[in-house]
Each structure stands twice: as C-alpha cells, then as structure tokens.
mmCIF file of C-alpha atoms in Angstrom:
data_model
loop_
_atom_site.group_PDB
_atom_site.id
_atom_site.type_symbol
_atom_site.label_atom_id
_atom_site.label_comp_id
_atom_site.label_asym_id
_atom_site.label_seq_id
_atom_site.Cartn_x
_atom_site.Cartn_y
_atom_site.Cartn_z
ATOM 1 C CA MET A 1 49.276 0.016 -34.508
ATOM 2 C CA ARG A 2 47.497 -0.650 -37.791
ATOM 3 C CA ILE A 3 44.352 1.201 -38.834
ATOM 4 C CA VAL A 4 42.367 0.507 -42.005
ATOM 5 C CA ALA A 5 40.712 3.525 -43.647
ATOM 6 C CA LEU A 6 37.921 2.798 -46.141
ATOM 7 C CA TYR A 7 37.050 5.452 -48.698
ATOM 8 C CA GLY A 8 33.439 4.743 -49.625
ATOM 9 C CA SER A 9 32.592 7.528 -52.050
ATOM 10 C CA PRO A 10 32.217 7.119 -55.803
ATOM 11 C CA ARG A 11 34.096 10.444 -56.012
ATOM 12 C CA ARG A 12 37.801 10.019 -55.358
ATOM 13 C CA TRP A 13 38.200 13.491 -53.817
ATOM 14 C CA GLY A 14 34.709 14.417 -52.679
ATOM 15 C CA ASN A 15 33.707 15.733 -49.278
ATOM 16 C CA THR A 16 33.905 12.436 -47.395
ATOM 17 C CA ALA A 17 37.265 11.618 -48.967
ATOM 18 C CA LYS A 18 38.626 14.944 -47.769
ATOM 19 C CA LEU A 19 37.243 14.319 -44.289
ATOM 20 C CA LEU A 20 38.794 10.868 -44.164
ATOM 21 C CA ALA A 21 42.125 12.156 -45.462
ATOM 22 C CA GLU A 22 42.200 14.529 -42.472
ATOM 23 C CA ALA A 23 41.395 11.713 -40.045
ATOM 24 C CA VAL A 24 44.138 9.596 -41.638
ATOM 25 C CA ALA A 25 46.620 12.470 -41.294
ATOM 26 C CA GLY A 26 45.691 12.862 -37.650
ATOM 27 C CA ALA A 27 46.148 9.160 -36.933
ATOM 28 C CA ARG A 28 49.487 9.046 -38.748
ATOM 29 C CA GLY A 29 50.644 12.124 -36.868
ATOM 30 C CA ALA A 30 49.797 10.322 -33.638
ATOM 31 C CA GLY A 31 51.999 7.380 -34.644
ATOM 32 C CA ALA A 32 49.660 4.889 -36.316
ATOM 33 C CA GLU A 33 50.220 3.002 -39.545
ATOM 34 C CA VAL A 34 47.159 3.614 -41.735
ATOM 35 C CA VAL A 35 46.268 1.466 -44.734
ATOM 36 C CA GLU A 36 44.039 3.437 -47.105
ATOM 37 C CA ILE A 37 41.604 1.481 -49.294
ATOM 38 C CA VAL A 38 39.479 3.131 -51.984
ATOM 39 C CA LEU A 39 36.442 0.864 -52.346
ATOM 40 C CA ARG A 40 35.568 2.108 -55.853
ATOM 41 C CA ASP A 41 38.893 0.679 -57.057
ATOM 42 C CA LEU A 42 38.079 -2.850 -55.853
ATOM 43 C CA LYS A 43 36.193 -5.539 -57.705
ATOM 44 C CA ILE A 44 33.567 -6.679 -55.205
ATOM 45 C CA THR A 45 30.530 -8.594 -56.409
ATOM 46 C CA PRO A 46 27.318 -8.088 -54.416
ATOM 47 C CA CYS A 47 26.377 -10.913 -52.065
ATOM 48 C CA LEU A 48 24.525 -13.690 -53.899
ATOM 49 C CA GLU A 49 23.156 -15.189 -50.655
ATOM 50 C CA ILE A 50 24.160 -18.721 -51.579
ATOM 51 C CA TYR A 51 25.294 -19.352 -47.984
ATOM 52 C CA ALA A 52 28.378 -21.339 -48.935
ATOM 53 C CA CYS A 53 29.897 -19.448 -45.968
ATOM 54 C CA LYS A 54 27.865 -21.673 -43.609
ATOM 55 C CA GLU A 55 30.482 -24.403 -43.995
ATOM 56 C CA HIS A 56 33.702 -22.538 -43.143
ATOM 57 C CA GLY A 57 32.709 -18.920 -42.499
ATOM 58 C CA ARG A 58 34.361 -17.700 -45.700
ATOM 59 C CA CYS A 59 32.690 -16.204 -48.729
ATOM 60 C CA ALA A 60 32.824 -18.498 -51.756
ATOM 61 C CA LEU A 61 32.906 -15.658 -54.292
ATOM 62 C CA LYS A 62 36.431 -14.966 -55.509
ATOM 63 C CA ASP A 63 37.256 -11.287 -55.901
ATOM 64 C CA ASP A 64 38.886 -8.482 -53.882
ATOM 65 C CA PHE A 65 36.664 -9.068 -50.863
ATOM 66 C CA GLN A 66 38.862 -11.802 -49.368
ATOM 67 C CA ALA A 67 41.900 -9.527 -48.986
ATOM 68 C CA LEU A 68 39.733 -6.690 -47.707
ATOM 69 C CA ALA A 69 38.073 -8.924 -45.095
ATOM 70 C CA GLU A 70 41.479 -10.096 -43.874
ATOM 71 C CA SER A 71 42.625 -6.470 -43.534
ATOM 72 C CA LEU A 72 39.524 -5.612 -41.502
ATOM 73 C CA LEU A 73 39.968 -8.608 -39.223
ATOM 74 C CA GLN A 74 43.636 -7.770 -38.574
ATOM 75 C CA ALA A 75 43.217 -4.015 -37.994
ATOM 76 C CA GLN A 76 43.312 -2.528 -34.512
ATOM 77 C CA ALA A 77 40.841 0.162 -35.604
ATOM 78 C CA VAL A 78 38.811 1.036 -38.686
ATOM 79 C CA MET A 79 37.801 4.324 -40.299
ATOM 80 C CA LEU A 80 34.981 4.495 -42.838
ATOM 81 C CA ALA A 81 33.789 7.477 -44.862
ATOM 82 C CA SER A 82 30.678 7.531 -47.032
ATOM 83 C CA PRO A 83 28.370 10.079 -48.578
ATOM 84 C CA ILE A 84 24.704 9.678 -47.723
ATOM 85 C CA PHE A 85 22.492 8.484 -50.573
ATOM 86 C CA PHE A 86 18.782 8.189 -49.735
ATOM 87 C CA TYR A 87 19.581 8.110 -45.996
ATOM 88 C CA ALA A 88 22.025 5.222 -46.478
ATOM 89 C CA VAL A 89 25.677 4.568 -47.315
ATOM 90 C CA SER A 90 27.000 4.466 -50.873
ATOM 91 C CA ALA A 91 26.615 1.383 -53.057
ATOM 92 C CA HIS A 92 30.356 0.718 -52.754
ATOM 93 C CA VAL A 93 30.100 0.499 -48.975
ATOM 94 C CA LYS A 94 26.847 -1.463 -49.070
ATOM 95 C CA ALA A 95 28.387 -4.143 -51.304
ATOM 96 C CA VAL A 96 31.162 -4.658 -48.738
ATOM 97 C CA MET A 97 28.650 -4.701 -45.882
ATOM 98 C CA ASP A 98 26.577 -7.381 -47.555
ATOM 99 C CA ARG A 99 29.602 -9.552 -48.285
ATOM 100 C CA CYS A 100 30.497 -9.347 -44.589
ATOM 101 C CA GLN A 101 27.508 -11.620 -44.034
ATOM 102 C CA SER A 102 30.131 -14.375 -44.263
ATOM 103 C CA LEU A 103 31.943 -12.885 -41.244
ATOM 104 C CA TRP A 104 28.623 -12.650 -39.394
ATOM 105 C CA VAL A 105 27.944 -16.324 -40.143
ATOM 106 C CA LYS A 106 31.363 -17.330 -38.826
ATOM 107 C CA LYS A 107 31.053 -15.220 -35.686
ATOM 108 C CA TYR A 108 27.495 -16.034 -34.685
ATOM 109 C CA TRP A 109 26.652 -19.378 -36.298
ATOM 110 C CA LEU A 110 29.959 -21.235 -36.434
ATOM 111 C CA ASP A 111 31.791 -19.721 -33.441
ATOM 112 C CA HIS A 112 28.534 -19.394 -31.425
ATOM 113 C CA LYS A 113 29.163 -15.895 -30.059
ATOM 114 C CA PRO A 114 26.115 -14.631 -28.133
ATOM 115 C CA LEU A 115 23.879 -12.473 -30.307
ATOM 116 C CA GLY A 116 23.245 -8.886 -29.314
ATOM 117 C CA ARG A 117 26.303 -8.323 -27.105
ATOM 118 C CA LEU A 118 28.266 -5.981 -29.420
ATOM 119 C CA ASP A 119 31.104 -5.918 -26.893
ATOM 120 C CA ASN A 120 33.808 -5.350 -29.477
ATOM 121 C CA PRO A 121 37.111 -4.005 -28.156
ATOM 122 C CA ARG A 122 38.356 -2.344 -31.349
ATOM 123 C CA PRO A 123 37.117 1.198 -32.108
ATOM 124 C CA GLY A 124 35.656 2.329 -35.416
ATOM 125 C CA LEU A 125 35.175 5.848 -36.764
ATOM 126 C CA PHE A 126 32.423 6.723 -39.260
ATOM 127 C CA LEU A 127 32.512 9.958 -41.267
ATOM 128 C CA ALA A 128 29.578 10.993 -43.452
ATOM 129 C CA ALA A 129 28.370 13.940 -45.486
ATOM 130 C CA GLY A 130 24.901 14.550 -46.872
ATOM 131 C CA ALA A 131 23.360 17.201 -49.085
ATOM 132 C CA THR A 132 20.158 17.733 -47.104
ATOM 133 C CA ARG A 133 19.631 18.836 -43.520
ATOM 134 C CA GLY A 134 17.061 16.334 -42.265
ATOM 135 C CA LYS A 135 17.080 15.509 -38.556
ATOM 136 C CA ASN A 136 17.463 11.766 -39.228
ATOM 137 C CA LEU A 137 19.850 12.100 -42.175
ATOM 138 C CA PHE A 138 22.504 9.835 -40.638
ATOM 139 C CA THR A 139 20.333 7.505 -38.539
ATOM 140 C CA GLY A 140 19.959 4.680 -41.065
ATOM 141 C CA ALA A 141 23.597 4.774 -42.130
ATOM 142 C CA GLU A 142 24.838 4.770 -38.536
ATOM 143 C CA LEU A 143 22.751 1.704 -37.686
ATOM 144 C CA SER A 144 24.087 -0.130 -40.745
ATOM 145 C CA VAL A 145 27.665 0.838 -39.894
ATOM 146 C CA LYS A 146 27.231 -0.254 -36.273
ATOM 147 C CA TYR A 147 26.275 -3.798 -37.268
ATOM 148 C CA PHE A 148 28.715 -3.902 -40.198
ATOM 149 C CA PHE A 149 31.580 -3.069 -37.820
ATOM 150 C CA ASP A 150 30.394 -5.775 -35.445
ATOM 151 C CA THR A 151 31.009 -8.502 -38.048
ATOM 152 C CA PHE A 152 34.765 -7.949 -37.735
ATOM 153 C CA GLY A 153 34.919 -7.226 -34.010
ATOM 154 C CA THR A 154 34.768 -3.435 -34.098
ATOM 155 C CA SER A 155 32.463 -1.027 -32.284
ATOM 156 C CA LEU A 156 31.087 2.242 -33.648
ATOM 157 C CA TRP A 157 33.174 4.391 -31.343
ATOM 158 C CA ARG A 158 32.472 7.759 -32.953
ATOM 159 C CA SER A 159 30.301 9.017 -35.804
ATOM 160 C CA LEU A 160 30.651 12.448 -37.383
ATOM 161 C CA GLY A 161 27.977 13.540 -39.854
ATOM 162 C CA TYR A 162 27.926 16.815 -41.766
ATOM 163 C CA ARG A 163 24.828 18.248 -43.437
ATOM 164 C CA GLY A 164 24.403 20.595 -46.383
ATOM 165 C CA LEU A 165 27.370 19.272 -48.392
ATOM 166 C CA ASP A 166 26.860 18.198 -51.991
ATOM 167 C CA GLU A 167 29.418 19.646 -54.428
ATOM 168 C CA ALA A 168 32.842 17.989 -54.268
ATOM 169 C CA ASP A 169 34.734 20.880 -52.651
ATOM 170 C CA GLU A 170 32.058 22.307 -50.361
ATOM 171 C CA ILE A 171 33.781 20.825 -47.314
ATOM 172 C CA LEU A 172 36.631 23.307 -47.865
ATOM 173 C CA GLN A 173 34.258 26.089 -46.794
ATOM 174 C CA TYR A 174 34.135 24.495 -43.341
ATOM 175 C CA PRO A 175 37.686 24.196 -41.980
ATOM 176 C CA GLU A 176 36.208 23.389 -38.573
ATOM 177 C CA TYR A 177 34.765 20.138 -39.990
ATOM 178 C CA LEU A 178 38.152 19.148 -41.378
ATOM 179 C CA ALA A 179 39.800 20.003 -38.064
ATOM 180 C CA GLU A 180 37.239 17.882 -36.205
ATOM 181 C CA ALA A 181 37.950 14.947 -38.514
ATOM 182 C CA ARG A 182 41.701 15.308 -37.977
ATOM 183 C CA GLN A 183 41.185 15.386 -34.213
ATOM 184 C CA ALA A 184 39.005 12.272 -34.460
ATOM 185 C CA GLY A 185 41.922 10.472 -36.122
ATOM 186 C CA ILE A 186 44.187 11.465 -33.242
ATOM 187 C CA ASP A 187 41.569 10.478 -30.673
ATOM 188 C CA LEU A 188 41.138 7.092 -32.371
ATOM 189 C CA VAL A 189 44.825 6.316 -31.836
ATOM 190 C CA VAL A 190 44.521 7.367 -28.182
ATOM 191 C CA GLU A 191 41.506 5.056 -27.811
ATOM 192 C CA VAL A 192 43.374 2.087 -29.293
ATOM 193 C CA ARG A 193 46.308 2.667 -26.950
ATOM 194 C CA LYS A 194 43.949 2.907 -23.987
ATOM 195 C CA ASN A 195 42.367 -0.422 -24.940
ATOM 196 C CA GLN A 196 45.784 -2.073 -25.263
ATOM 197 C CA LYS A 197 46.745 -1.315 -21.651
#
C-alpha cells in the first residue's frame, strides 16, 4: 500500500507539519509505505491557463508538477496538511491545486467522466490548523480540497481542523490533537484495506 503525504506549510516544522508527521507515523505503523513530499521544496509554477492540456490531458509547463501528479495518480491514499491563510490553504498547496486543472481536463473533458459524481474509491485525509476560532474557519479550504482530491480520483474521507494555533510549536500543548492525527493515519490504512476487498 502506497500513501502520498503532502506537507503544505511554508514552515518545515510548523503545526500542520507536526500533525502530518503523526498521521504518517500512524500509517507506517499500520503497514503502509508513505512517500512524504514537502511542497515548499518543489519548483511548481502557477497555472498559466493556456489550456495546452486540452489536447492530451497533461500540463505543458515543465517543472516538478509532472512527477508529483504521477505520484498522486498512483497512490492508494493521500494525506494533505496545510495551515489556513485567509480561510484558504497555503499558496504552496494552491499552486498544486491549480496545476491539477490538467487532471480535471483529462478526467472530465477527454475521458468524459460524468460531472458531479465524486464517486472516488481512494480515501484522502486533510489536516489543517488556523490561528483564529471562527465557525467557518475550515469551510473554504475543505471545499477546495474536496474538488482538488477529485482530480486524481480521491475522496475527502476525513478532515481534521484545529483552531487557535499560530506559533510553530503550539500544537505540542495539545497532545490529544497529535494523537487524533496519528489515529487518523491508522484509520486511513484500514479504510484502504477495506476498499481493496
């Protein structure tokens, strides 16, 4: 079983990175192979909306996106962690989302999959942390992640959002959050196995 874990924070060891590291540890402990990818380390140009992907369903821009897209398409499950900036995901995550327009074009325009079904068999886990405590703090990000995951055949299986976290190590004051993230990694492996039966 191969899971891809995307670290979406500009901080290498911020709150969301620590949460994702726990989920990764849980998944590995349950027997999965986990490929960890730190998005800030990749060279990914924003989408230029030239629609060259309409011909073959592949993005024409040459950078690290091609290898990342292949990893996402081949994974049996995906984990994504991002801090919340202005009720949305980080710029690193958003750049990847926008480049996945090429996968959307292939799926819905070239392969003619029915729009709106979102019946994707592979599970995806989203972990997020935000500084404020607003009721709708994670709503926009979760919607974006839901449709981002859909481009590579993954459903938003579980979303865990934590409020009131801003400084890099604040998550360490909440061991129950870290434990929940670790358990989510274990549960993700169980879900993949259940879907494989």
